């Protein structure tokens, strides 16, 4: 795999596709298991473009989102959800990038996570939502010990998951 150090050109979606092409050309991605293989990550980038999920971000923030979601996608929705959790904590492990609009960055990552979960939601949404509720409640128990308002955001997510579970009953 040959990678040049030239800057990516084009709009935010073209830059996403170029970065995804580099990742997809890795031999481990070519032979990987769907949907987290070369074809899957290319389809992922195409879906982000079709849904225009990067619209509204500055180019700087779009570059950040492009990098994070492409790398996190390869590890699955759990990693993407962790990224949102991490970015909302008082001491995130995600490197600080002085975003133009940090809330817009997190919101966009959540929207992309929503797309991924919706695309590969198992046929049993009841079980999936109950598992998600348990995981979210567990994360809230940990997060409420942190300072800041990340716990409030997670509490709102818990309420939304519980509402979805009730709607299925």
Short mmCIF file of C-alpha atoms in Angstrom, two decimals:
data_model
loop_
_atom_site.label_atom_id
_atom_site.label_comp_id
_atom_site.label_asym_id
_atom_site.label_seq_id
_atom_site.Cartn_x
_atom_site.Cartn_y
_atom_site.Cartn_z
CA UNK A 1 0.00 0.00 0.00
CA UNK A 2 1.49 3.31 -1.10
CA UNK A 3 0.30 6.43 0.65
CA UNK A 4 1.29 9.90 -0.45
CA UNK A 5 1.57 12.76 1.99
CA UNK A 6 -0.25 15.21 -0.24
CA UNK A 7 -3.22 17.02 1.28
CA UNK A 8 -6.65 15.75 0.30
CA UNK A 9 -8.52 18.05 -2.05
CA UNK A 10 -12.18 18.38 -2.90
CA UNK A 11 -15.18 18.90 -0.71
CA UNK A 12 -15.68 17.22 2.66
CA UNK A 13 -17.34 14.17 1.11
CA UNK A 14 -14.58 13.71 -1.46
CA UNK A 15 -12.01 13.93 1.33
CA UNK A 16 -13.93 11.30 3.32
CA UNK A 17 -14.02 8.97 0.30
CA UNK A 18 -10.29 9.45 -0.33
CA UNK A 19 -9.41 8.63 3.28
CA UNK A 20 -11.74 5.63 3.26
CA UNK A 21 -10.12 4.39 0.03
CA UNK A 22 -6.74 4.41 1.78
CA UNK A 23 -8.16 2.42 4.71
CA UNK A 24 -10.05 0.06 2.38
CA UNK A 25 -6.90 -0.75 0.40
CA UNK A 26 -5.31 -2.37 3.45
CA UNK A 27 -5.13 -6.16 2.93
CA UNK A 28 -6.83 -6.84 6.26
CA UNK A 29 -9.79 -4.71 5.17
CA UNK A 30 -10.06 -6.39 1.76
CA UNK A 31 -10.34 -9.83 3.37
CA UNK A 32 -12.30 -8.68 6.40
CA UNK A 33 -15.77 -9.68 7.51
CA UNK A 34 -18.71 -7.60 6.31
CA UNK A 35 -19.82 -4.98 7.08
CA UNK A 36 -16.50 -3.86 8.57
CA UNK A 37 -14.41 -4.64 5.50
CA UNK A 38 -13.30 -2.67 2.42
CA UNK A 39 -16.72 -2.80 0.75
CA UNK A 40 -18.46 -1.94 4.00
CA UNK A 41 -16.39 1.13 4.76
CA UNK A 42 -16.83 2.39 1.19
CA UNK A 43 -20.60 1.90 1.50
CA UNK A 44 -20.45 3.70 4.84
CA UNK A 45 -18.74 6.74 3.26
CA UNK A 46 -21.23 6.73 0.40
CA UNK A 47 -24.14 6.69 2.85
CA UNK A 48 -22.65 9.60 4.82
CA UNK A 49 -22.44 11.51 1.54
CA UNK A 50 -25.93 10.56 0.34
CA UNK A 51 -27.47 11.64 3.63
CA UNK A 52 -25.32 14.81 3.66
CA UNK A 53 -24.44 14.15 7.31
CA UNK A 54 -21.42 16.48 7.24
CA UNK A 55 -23.39 19.51 6.05
CA UNK A 56 -23.36 22.39 8.50
CA UNK A 57 -19.85 21.71 9.81
CA UNK A 58 -16.88 23.91 9.06
CA UNK A 59 -14.22 22.25 6.90
CA UNK A 60 -11.98 21.95 9.96
CA UNK A 61 -14.66 20.20 11.99
CA UNK A 62 -15.65 18.03 8.99
CA UNK A 63 -12.04 16.85 8.74
CA UNK A 64 -12.12 15.85 12.41
CA UNK A 65 -15.40 13.97 12.02
CA UNK A 66 -14.16 12.27 8.83
CA UNK A 67 -11.09 10.93 10.60
CA UNK A 68 -12.88 9.77 13.74
CA UNK A 69 -15.89 8.12 12.14
CA UNK A 70 -13.85 6.30 9.48
CA UNK A 71 -11.49 4.84 12.07
CA UNK A 72 -14.25 4.12 14.59
CA UNK A 73 -16.54 2.53 11.97
CA UNK A 74 -13.99 -0.23 11.42
CA UNK A 75 -14.40 -1.20 15.09
CA UNK A 76 -18.18 -1.11 15.05
CA UNK A 77 -20.96 0.97 16.56
CA UNK A 78 -19.76 0.29 20.09
CA UNK A 79 -16.57 2.22 19.34
CA UNK A 80 -18.55 5.03 17.71
CA UNK A 81 -20.78 5.26 20.80
CA UNK A 82 -17.71 5.26 23.03
CA UNK A 83 -16.34 8.21 21.05
CA UNK A 84 -19.47 10.26 21.82
CA UNK A 85 -19.26 9.29 25.49
CA UNK A 86 -15.55 10.13 25.60
CA UNK A 87 -15.96 13.52 23.96
CA UNK A 88 -18.60 14.49 26.54
CA UNK A 89 -16.51 13.60 29.60
CA UNK A 90 -14.51 16.16 31.53
CA UNK A 91 -11.22 14.44 30.65
CA UNK A 92 -11.63 12.87 27.20
CA UNK A 93 -9.09 10.49 25.71
CA UNK A 94 -9.91 11.82 22.23
CA UNK A 95 -7.22 14.38 21.39
CA UNK A 96 -8.38 17.98 21.80
CA UNK A 97 -8.66 19.76 18.45
CA UNK A 98 -10.10 23.21 19.28
CA UNK A 99 -13.21 22.55 17.21
CA UNK A 100 -15.04 25.47 15.68
CA UNK A 101 -18.23 24.03 17.20
CA UNK A 102 -17.70 21.05 19.49
CA UNK A 103 -21.41 20.40 19.97
CA UNK A 104 -21.86 20.26 16.18
CA UNK A 105 -19.01 17.73 15.97
CA UNK A 106 -20.58 15.49 18.64
CA UNK A 107 -24.04 15.92 17.12
CA UNK A 108 -22.74 14.89 13.70
CA UNK A 109 -20.99 11.81 15.11
CA UNK A 110 -24.25 10.86 16.87
CA UNK A 111 -26.12 11.26 13.57
CA UNK A 112 -23.62 9.03 11.80
CA UNK A 113 -23.86 6.47 14.62
CA UNK A 114 -27.64 6.56 14.23
CA UNK A 115 -27.23 5.80 10.52
CA UNK A 116 -24.93 2.85 11.27
CA UNK A 117 -27.19 1.38 13.94
CA UNK A 118 -30.22 1.81 11.72
CA UNK A 119 -28.51 0.07 8.80
CA UNK A 120 -27.49 -3.02 10.74
CA UNK A 121 -30.10 -3.21 13.47
CA UNK A 122 -30.69 -6.87 14.25
CA UNK A 123 -34.15 -8.22 13.47
CA UNK A 124 -35.06 -8.16 17.17
CA UNK A 125 -35.29 -4.46 18.08
CA UNK A 126 -36.83 -5.29 21.47
CA UNK A 127 -33.72 -7.19 22.60
CA UNK A 128 -31.41 -4.59 21.06
CA UNK A 129 -33.13 -1.68 22.79
CA UNK A 130 -33.17 -3.48 26.14
CA UNK A 131 -29.44 -4.17 25.80
CA UNK A 132 -28.84 -0.57 24.79
CA UNK A 133 -30.86 0.62 27.79
CA UNK A 134 -28.80 -1.54 30.15
CA UNK A 135 -25.53 -0.32 28.62
CA UNK A 136 -26.67 3.30 28.73
CA UNK A 137 -27.76 3.01 32.36
CA UNK A 138 -24.41 1.46 33.24
CA UNK A 139 -22.57 4.28 31.45
CA UNK A 140 -24.73 6.85 33.25
CA UNK A 141 -23.84 5.34 36.63
CA UNK A 142 -20.16 5.85 35.78
CA UNK A 143 -20.61 9.23 34.12
CA UNK A 144 -22.67 10.87 36.85
CA UNK A 145 -19.52 10.78 38.98
CA UNK A 146 -17.78 13.08 36.44
CA UNK A 147 -18.12 16.83 36.62
CA UNK A 148 -19.75 18.65 33.72
CA UNK A 149 -23.00 18.13 31.87
CA UNK A 150 -22.19 14.87 30.07
CA UNK A 151 -24.38 13.02 32.57
CA UNK A 152 -27.34 15.18 31.55
CA UNK A 153 -26.84 14.26 27.90
CA UNK A 154 -26.64 10.57 28.77
CA UNK A 155 -29.72 10.84 31.00
CA UNK A 156 -31.62 12.26 28.03
CA UNK A 157 -30.40 9.31 25.94
CA UNK A 158 -31.64 6.90 28.62
CA UNK A 159 -35.07 8.54 28.51
CA UNK A 160 -35.18 8.25 24.71
CA UNK A 161 -34.21 4.56 24.79
CA UNK A 162 -36.82 3.87 27.47
CA UNK A 163 -39.45 5.69 25.38
CA UNK A 164 -38.53 3.54 22.37
CA UNK A 165 -38.87 0.38 24.47
CA UNK A 166 -42.29 1.48 25.70
CA UNK A 167 -43.39 2.20 22.13
CA UNK A 168 -42.57 -1.42 21.19
CA UNK A 169 -44.75 -2.87 23.95
#
